[in-house]
Short mmCIF file of C-alpha atoms in Angstrom, two decimals:
data_model
loop_
_atom_site.label_atom_id
_atom_site.label_comp_id
_atom_site.label_asym_id
_atom_site.label_seq_id
_atom_site.Cartn_x
_atom_site.Cartn_y
_atom_site.Cartn_z
CA MET A 1 -14.49 13.58 -21.48
CA SER A 2 -18.26 12.88 -20.27
CA GLN A 3 -17.91 9.27 -20.33
CA TYR A 4 -14.39 9.48 -18.40
CA LEU A 5 -16.30 11.63 -15.77
CA LEU A 6 -19.15 9.32 -15.51
CA ARG A 7 -16.69 6.46 -14.93
CA LYS A 8 -14.64 8.30 -12.37
CA LEU A 9 -18.07 9.21 -10.46
CA LEU A 10 -19.06 5.69 -10.47
CA LEU A 11 -15.88 4.34 -9.19
CA MET A 12 -16.53 6.47 -6.18
CA ILE A 13 -19.16 4.41 -5.00
CA PRO A 14 -17.00 1.20 -4.31
CA GLY A 15 -14.46 3.63 -3.15
CA PHE A 16 -16.89 5.03 -0.25
CA LEU A 17 -18.07 1.45 0.60
CA GLY A 18 -14.47 0.12 1.05
CA ILE A 19 -13.67 3.24 3.17
CA SER A 20 -16.78 2.74 5.47
CA LEU A 21 -16.13 -1.07 5.66
CA LEU A 22 -12.39 -0.35 6.71
CA ALA A 23 -13.24 2.34 9.33
CA PHE A 24 -15.90 -0.06 10.85
CA ALA A 25 -13.53 -3.01 10.83
CA PHE A 26 -10.69 -0.89 12.29
CA ILE A 27 -12.93 0.45 15.15
CA HIS A 28 -14.11 -2.97 15.98
CA LEU A 29 -10.44 -4.45 16.28
CA VAL A 30 -9.80 -2.15 18.89
CA PRO A 31 -9.89 -3.78 22.33
CA GLY A 32 -13.21 -3.14 24.43
CA ASP A 33 -16.00 -1.08 23.12
CA PRO A 34 -17.11 2.49 23.30
CA VAL A 35 -19.48 1.96 26.47
CA SER A 36 -16.67 0.43 28.59
CA ASN A 37 -14.26 3.17 27.71
CA MET A 38 -16.69 6.19 27.95
CA THR A 39 -15.71 8.57 30.85
CA GLY A 40 -17.80 7.97 33.86
CA VAL A 41 -19.23 4.81 32.75
CA TYR A 42 -16.20 2.58 34.27
CA ASN A 43 -18.38 1.91 37.27
CA ALA A 44 -21.72 1.99 35.68
CA ALA A 45 -24.51 -0.53 36.72
CA PRO A 46 -25.07 -3.50 34.33
CA GLU A 47 -28.55 -2.11 33.63
CA GLU A 48 -27.02 1.10 32.56
CA TYR A 49 -24.25 -0.54 30.54
CA SER A 50 -26.90 -2.65 28.68
CA ARG A 51 -28.98 0.33 27.90
CA LEU A 52 -25.90 2.31 26.36
CA ARG A 53 -24.90 -0.74 24.31
CA GLN A 54 -28.50 -0.99 22.98
CA VAL A 55 -28.60 2.82 22.20
CA LEU A 56 -25.45 2.40 20.18
CA GLY A 57 -26.33 -0.71 18.57
CA LEU A 58 -23.68 -2.64 20.07
CA ASP A 59 -26.06 -5.47 21.11
CA LYS A 60 -26.67 -6.68 17.46
CA SER A 61 -24.42 -8.81 15.22
CA LEU A 62 -21.54 -7.22 13.08
CA PRO A 63 -23.18 -7.48 9.74
CA GLU A 64 -26.27 -5.58 11.43
CA GLN A 65 -23.97 -3.08 12.97
CA TYR A 66 -22.39 -2.36 9.76
CA PHE A 67 -25.40 -1.96 7.46
CA ARG A 68 -26.91 0.15 10.30
CA TYR A 69 -23.78 2.40 10.18
CA LEU A 70 -23.81 2.47 6.41
CA GLY A 71 -27.40 3.66 6.49
CA GLN A 72 -26.49 6.44 8.76
CA LEU A 73 -23.52 7.47 6.62
CA LEU A 74 -25.93 7.74 3.44
CA GLN A 75 -28.05 9.98 5.57
CA GLY A 76 -25.24 12.34 6.41
CA ASP A 77 -25.03 11.05 10.05
CA PHE A 78 -21.31 10.37 10.94
CA GLY A 79 -21.98 9.69 14.59
CA THR A 80 -22.11 11.75 17.66
CA SER A 81 -18.92 12.40 19.79
CA LEU A 82 -19.06 10.52 23.26
CA THR A 83 -17.07 13.20 24.90
CA THR A 84 -18.61 16.52 23.64
CA GLY A 85 -22.04 15.39 22.63
CA GLN A 86 -21.75 17.19 19.12
CA THR A 87 -21.96 15.76 16.03
CA VAL A 88 -18.85 14.43 14.25
CA LEU A 89 -19.65 16.30 11.02
CA ALA A 90 -20.20 19.57 12.87
CA GLU A 91 -16.91 19.34 14.72
CA PHE A 92 -15.27 18.25 11.29
CA LEU A 93 -16.58 21.22 9.33
CA VAL A 94 -15.53 23.72 12.11
CA LEU A 95 -11.86 22.39 12.04
CA LEU A 96 -11.72 21.56 8.31
CA PRO A 97 -10.74 25.31 7.24
CA ALA A 98 -7.71 25.22 9.60
CA THR A 99 -6.37 22.05 7.95
CA LEU A 100 -7.19 23.10 4.46
CA GLU A 101 -5.66 26.54 4.73
CA LEU A 102 -2.43 24.79 6.03
CA SER A 103 -2.39 22.34 3.28
CA LEU A 104 -3.12 24.81 0.34
CA LEU A 105 -0.26 27.04 1.50
CA ALA A 106 2.09 24.15 1.72
CA LEU A 107 0.87 23.01 -1.64
CA PHE A 108 1.59 26.53 -3.09
CA LEU A 109 4.93 26.64 -1.55
CA ALA A 110 5.83 22.83 -2.86
CA VAL A 111 4.61 24.01 -6.60
CA ALA A 112 6.28 27.45 -6.47
CA ILE A 113 9.57 26.24 -5.21
CA GLY A 114 9.73 22.65 -6.28
CA LEU A 115 8.70 23.38 -10.17
CA PRO A 116 11.38 26.14 -10.95
CA ALA A 117 13.80 24.15 -8.92
CA GLY A 118 13.27 21.18 -11.02
CA MET A 119 13.40 23.19 -14.13
CA LEU A 120 16.76 24.78 -13.24
CA ALA A 121 18.23 21.47 -12.53
CA ALA A 122 17.31 20.10 -15.78
CA VAL A 123 18.45 23.11 -17.86
CA LYS A 124 21.96 23.10 -15.87
CA HIS A 125 22.23 19.31 -16.27
CA ARG A 126 25.32 17.74 -14.89
CA ARG A 127 26.48 21.28 -13.28
CA PRO A 128 26.82 22.42 -9.84
CA ALA A 129 23.28 23.92 -9.68
CA ASP A 130 21.93 20.39 -10.75
CA TYR A 131 23.98 18.58 -8.18
CA ALA A 132 23.04 20.99 -5.38
CA ILE A 133 19.28 20.90 -6.21
CA THR A 134 19.02 17.15 -6.55
CA GLY A 135 21.05 16.68 -3.44
CA LEU A 136 18.69 18.97 -1.45
CA ALA A 137 15.66 17.38 -3.02
CA LEU A 138 16.75 13.87 -2.11
CA ALA A 139 17.43 15.03 1.45
CA GLY A 140 14.13 16.88 1.66
CA ASN A 141 12.28 13.63 0.34
CA SER A 142 13.77 11.56 3.10
CA MET A 143 13.37 13.97 5.98
CA PRO A 144 11.29 12.58 8.72
CA ILE A 145 8.63 15.19 9.42
CA PHE A 146 8.34 15.11 13.06
CA TRP A 147 12.11 15.50 13.31
CA TRP A 148 12.33 18.41 10.74
CA GLY A 149 9.37 20.30 12.29
CA LEU A 150 11.12 19.93 15.97
CA LEU A 151 14.34 21.18 14.44
CA LEU A 152 12.62 24.15 12.95
CA VAL A 153 10.96 25.08 15.89
CA GLY A 154 14.07 24.81 18.09
CA PHE A 155 15.82 26.99 15.67
CA PHE A 156 13.46 29.68 14.57
CA SER A 157 11.22 29.74 17.78
CA LEU A 158 13.25 29.01 20.61
CA LYS A 159 16.67 30.22 19.75
CA LEU A 160 15.91 33.14 17.38
CA GLY A 161 12.36 33.91 18.57
CA ILE A 162 11.20 34.93 15.17
CA ALA A 163 8.37 32.35 14.65
CA PRO A 164 5.32 31.43 16.77
CA VAL A 165 5.42 28.17 18.62
CA ALA A 166 1.72 27.33 18.47
CA GLY A 167 -1.68 28.42 17.35
CA ARG A 168 -3.04 30.42 14.47
CA LEU A 169 -3.24 33.85 15.99
CA SER A 170 -1.76 35.75 18.76
CA PHE A 171 -4.18 36.54 21.82
CA LEU A 172 -3.80 40.13 21.17
CA PHE A 173 -6.23 40.01 18.24
CA ASP A 174 -10.02 39.23 18.45
CA ILE A 175 -11.23 38.33 14.97
CA GLU A 176 -14.64 37.10 14.45
CA PRO A 177 -14.63 33.70 12.56
CA ARG A 178 -16.58 34.06 9.31
CA THR A 179 -15.21 31.46 6.96
CA GLY A 180 -12.85 29.66 9.27
CA PHE A 181 -9.80 30.35 7.20
CA MET A 182 -7.85 32.84 9.30
CA LEU A 183 -6.28 34.72 6.39
CA ILE A 184 -9.39 35.52 4.81
CA ASP A 185 -11.37 36.45 8.03
CA THR A 186 -8.51 38.78 9.03
CA TRP A 187 -8.51 40.35 5.60
CA ILE A 188 -12.11 41.01 5.46
CA SER A 189 -12.47 41.91 9.19
CA THR A 190 -13.56 45.61 10.03
CA GLU A 191 -11.51 45.69 13.09
CA PRO A 192 -8.98 48.66 13.08
CA TYR A 193 -6.08 46.06 13.62
CA ALA A 194 -7.45 43.86 10.78
CA ARG A 195 -4.18 44.19 8.87
CA GLU A 196 -1.95 43.66 11.69
CA ALA A 197 -3.99 40.48 12.54
CA PHE A 198 -3.60 39.20 8.88
CA PHE A 199 0.00 39.37 8.92
CA ASP A 200 0.13 37.92 12.49
CA ALA A 201 -2.08 34.96 11.03
CA LEU A 202 0.35 34.55 8.06
CA HIS A 203 3.33 34.66 10.45
CA HIS A 204 1.85 31.87 12.42
CA LEU A 205 1.03 29.92 9.26
CA ALA A 206 4.37 30.15 7.73
CA LEU A 207 6.56 27.70 9.72
CA PRO A 208 4.01 24.67 9.72
CA ALA A 209 3.27 25.17 5.89
CA LEU A 210 7.11 24.97 5.39
CA VAL A 211 7.58 21.99 7.24
CA LEU A 212 4.46 20.38 5.52
CA ALA A 213 5.74 21.42 2.12
CA THR A 214 9.24 20.12 2.60
CA VAL A 215 8.51 16.43 1.34
CA PRO A 216 6.24 17.43 -1.79
CA THR A 217 8.68 20.29 -2.67
CA ALA A 218 11.51 17.81 -3.04
CA LEU A 219 9.24 15.31 -4.81
CA PHE A 220 8.03 17.79 -7.36
CA ALA A 221 11.61 19.15 -7.97
CA LEU A 222 12.87 15.62 -8.85
CA ILE A 223 9.88 14.73 -11.00
CA THR A 224 10.08 17.97 -12.80
CA ARG A 225 13.78 17.54 -13.28
CA SER A 226 13.34 13.95 -14.91
CA ALA A 227 10.33 15.22 -17.06
CA MET A 228 12.19 18.18 -18.41
CA LEU A 229 15.33 16.07 -19.12
CA GLU A 230 13.27 13.71 -21.16
CA VAL A 231 11.34 16.41 -22.97
CA LEU A 232 14.52 18.58 -23.78
CA SER A 233 16.04 15.70 -25.57
CA ALA A 234 12.87 15.00 -27.61
CA ASP A 235 12.85 15.68 -31.42
CA TYR A 236 10.41 18.50 -31.80
CA ILE A 237 12.54 20.29 -29.13
CA ARG A 238 15.53 19.91 -31.60
CA ALA A 239 13.39 21.02 -34.38
CA ALA A 240 12.24 24.13 -32.47
CA ARG A 241 15.98 25.06 -31.93
CA SER A 242 16.71 24.54 -35.50
CA PHE A 243 13.95 26.91 -36.60
CA GLY A 244 15.77 29.64 -34.35
CA LEU A 245 13.20 29.92 -31.52
CA GLY A 246 14.59 31.53 -28.39
CA ARG A 247 15.84 29.48 -25.32
CA LEU A 248 13.43 30.75 -22.88
CA ARG A 249 10.40 30.24 -25.16
CA ILE A 250 11.54 26.72 -25.73
CA ILE A 251 11.97 25.92 -22.16
CA ALA A 252 8.96 27.86 -20.72
CA VAL A 253 6.38 27.15 -23.62
CA ASN A 254 7.30 24.00 -25.51
CA ALA A 255 9.08 21.87 -22.93
CA LEU A 256 7.21 22.84 -19.78
CA ARG A 257 3.84 22.14 -21.14
CA ASN A 258 4.68 18.45 -21.82
CA ALA A 259 6.75 18.03 -18.68
CA LEU A 260 3.88 19.06 -16.45
CA ILE A 261 1.88 15.87 -17.30
CA PRO A 262 3.82 13.68 -14.77
CA VAL A 263 3.76 16.49 -12.26
CA VAL A 264 -0.11 16.88 -12.42
CA ALA A 265 -0.13 13.00 -11.96
CA VAL A 266 1.87 12.91 -8.83
CA LEU A 267 -0.08 16.04 -7.48
CA GLY A 268 -3.24 14.07 -6.99
CA LEU A 269 -1.15 11.22 -5.23
CA GLN A 270 0.14 13.90 -2.76
CA VAL A 271 -3.24 14.46 -1.18
CA SER A 272 -2.95 11.49 1.19
CA VAL A 273 0.80 12.68 2.00
CA PHE A 274 -0.60 16.21 2.89
CA PHE A 275 -3.01 14.49 5.36
CA THR A 276 -0.46 12.29 6.91
CA GLY A 277 1.92 15.02 7.18
CA ALA A 278 -0.70 17.41 8.66
CA LEU A 279 -1.25 14.65 11.47
CA LEU A 280 2.29 15.34 12.68
CA THR A 281 2.48 19.16 11.61
CA GLU A 282 -0.61 20.00 13.55
CA THR A 283 0.50 18.15 16.72
CA ILE A 284 3.84 19.92 16.73
CA PHE A 285 2.60 23.30 16.19
CA SER A 286 -0.79 22.61 18.20
CA TRP A 287 -2.64 23.49 14.92
CA PRO A 288 -6.28 23.38 15.58
CA GLY A 289 -7.12 21.18 12.60
CA ILE A 290 -8.83 17.99 11.78
CA ALA A 291 -5.65 16.14 12.22
CA LYS A 292 -5.03 17.15 15.65
CA TRP A 293 -8.64 16.79 16.60
CA LEU A 294 -8.67 13.19 15.38
CA LEU A 295 -5.43 12.38 17.46
CA GLU A 296 -7.05 13.87 20.43
CA ALA A 297 -10.02 11.61 19.86
CA VAL A 298 -8.02 8.58 19.99
CA SER A 299 -6.15 9.48 23.29
CA ARG A 300 -9.72 9.95 24.84
CA ARG A 301 -11.00 6.50 23.27
CA ASP A 302 -13.85 8.53 21.58
CA TYR A 303 -14.65 5.86 19.08
CA MET A 304 -17.56 7.40 17.44
CA THR A 305 -15.37 10.49 16.55
CA VAL A 306 -12.40 8.32 15.43
CA GLN A 307 -14.75 6.25 13.04
CA GLY A 308 -16.68 9.11 11.54
CA GLY A 309 -13.49 11.37 11.26
CA LEU A 310 -11.69 8.44 9.29
CA VAL A 311 -14.53 8.22 7.02
CA LEU A 312 -14.81 11.92 6.50
CA ILE A 313 -11.08 12.46 5.87
CA ALA A 314 -10.73 9.31 3.62
CA SER A 315 -13.82 10.57 1.68
CA LEU A 316 -12.32 13.98 1.23
CA ALA A 317 -9.22 12.29 -0.04
CA LEU A 318 -11.33 10.34 -2.30
CA VAL A 319 -12.86 13.22 -3.79
CA LEU A 320 -9.82 15.26 -4.16
CA ASN A 321 -7.99 12.37 -5.90
CA THR A 322 -10.89 12.00 -8.28
CA LEU A 323 -10.64 15.94 -9.12
CA PHE A 324 -7.00 15.47 -9.73
CA ASP A 325 -7.67 12.41 -12.03
CA LEU A 326 -10.07 14.59 -14.01
CA LEU A 327 -7.53 17.40 -14.27
CA PHE A 328 -4.95 14.80 -15.47
CA ALA A 329 -7.14 13.44 -18.14
CA TRP A 330 -7.85 17.27 -19.07
CA VAL A 331 -4.00 17.79 -19.44
CA ASN A 332 -3.37 14.55 -21.03
CA PRO A 333 -5.93 13.38 -23.62
CA ARG A 334 -4.29 10.09 -24.09
CA VAL A 335 -5.84 9.05 -20.80
CA ARG A 336 -9.45 9.76 -21.85
CA ARG A 337 -8.93 7.54 -24.82
#
């Protein structure tokens, strides 16, 4: 396991280099340059324009610019926002808890709903429950997130008025941010209305998390169903039945343990799906996370924020994928061998 861990850690090095190179190339393919698109510099004097290009290193060749940028990344410098003057890393770390909170709850919902649904569909194979779950899963897996989110907002928020439209907390509550995770901050708060604020934060989080969890839930249900069907027809399951083991024990212990292997493999692949879905979900619900922050930076043409944000988000996805690979290797020893 230690050798497998070492190989995965070493593979992160070329992965990070590829991320930095792609982000650098993507920004330089955009028409114009950061100086000409900065607010207030449209009518700048040529001397000021040249000075700003020199400060940003844009007067050097592309290879020199890239290695200069790579050196800054290795030192933890992901750039400075052209509009706010704050470092990109500082803004990213402030907004990251909001996205993680939304993604973790969506992941919890996807596993809590998709896994039992897939098991039930496999146990009730070729019965009405199987057809219903499979049909709903296929529909959810092909559901456009932006359309589904707007549909739920229109129904639950505008028509029924039971779900908040935007934000993480009502203006009625003033909670001191300690961790950045609103559920944790409201729970540990000493304010007299802390419990009401906690349920209000959960109320704001429920609908965006449900929208973000739709596609992963459907995918987990389909994969769990397929894996369970394969496992339930295996010889050792038949042998367990012949020994008189209970049906519930066979399904929950013997079959589920091996059926989880492909589910864990797909779980790691869903990291990028959560980030992609978060971009649309945070935009629809005005959720103050890193996806909405990056989209606003694109609209402002804040090239430094976009470049640093892309590297940070891709690096985070790389780390999470590596962790899920290690988890998959721990669950399935054949991968380590």
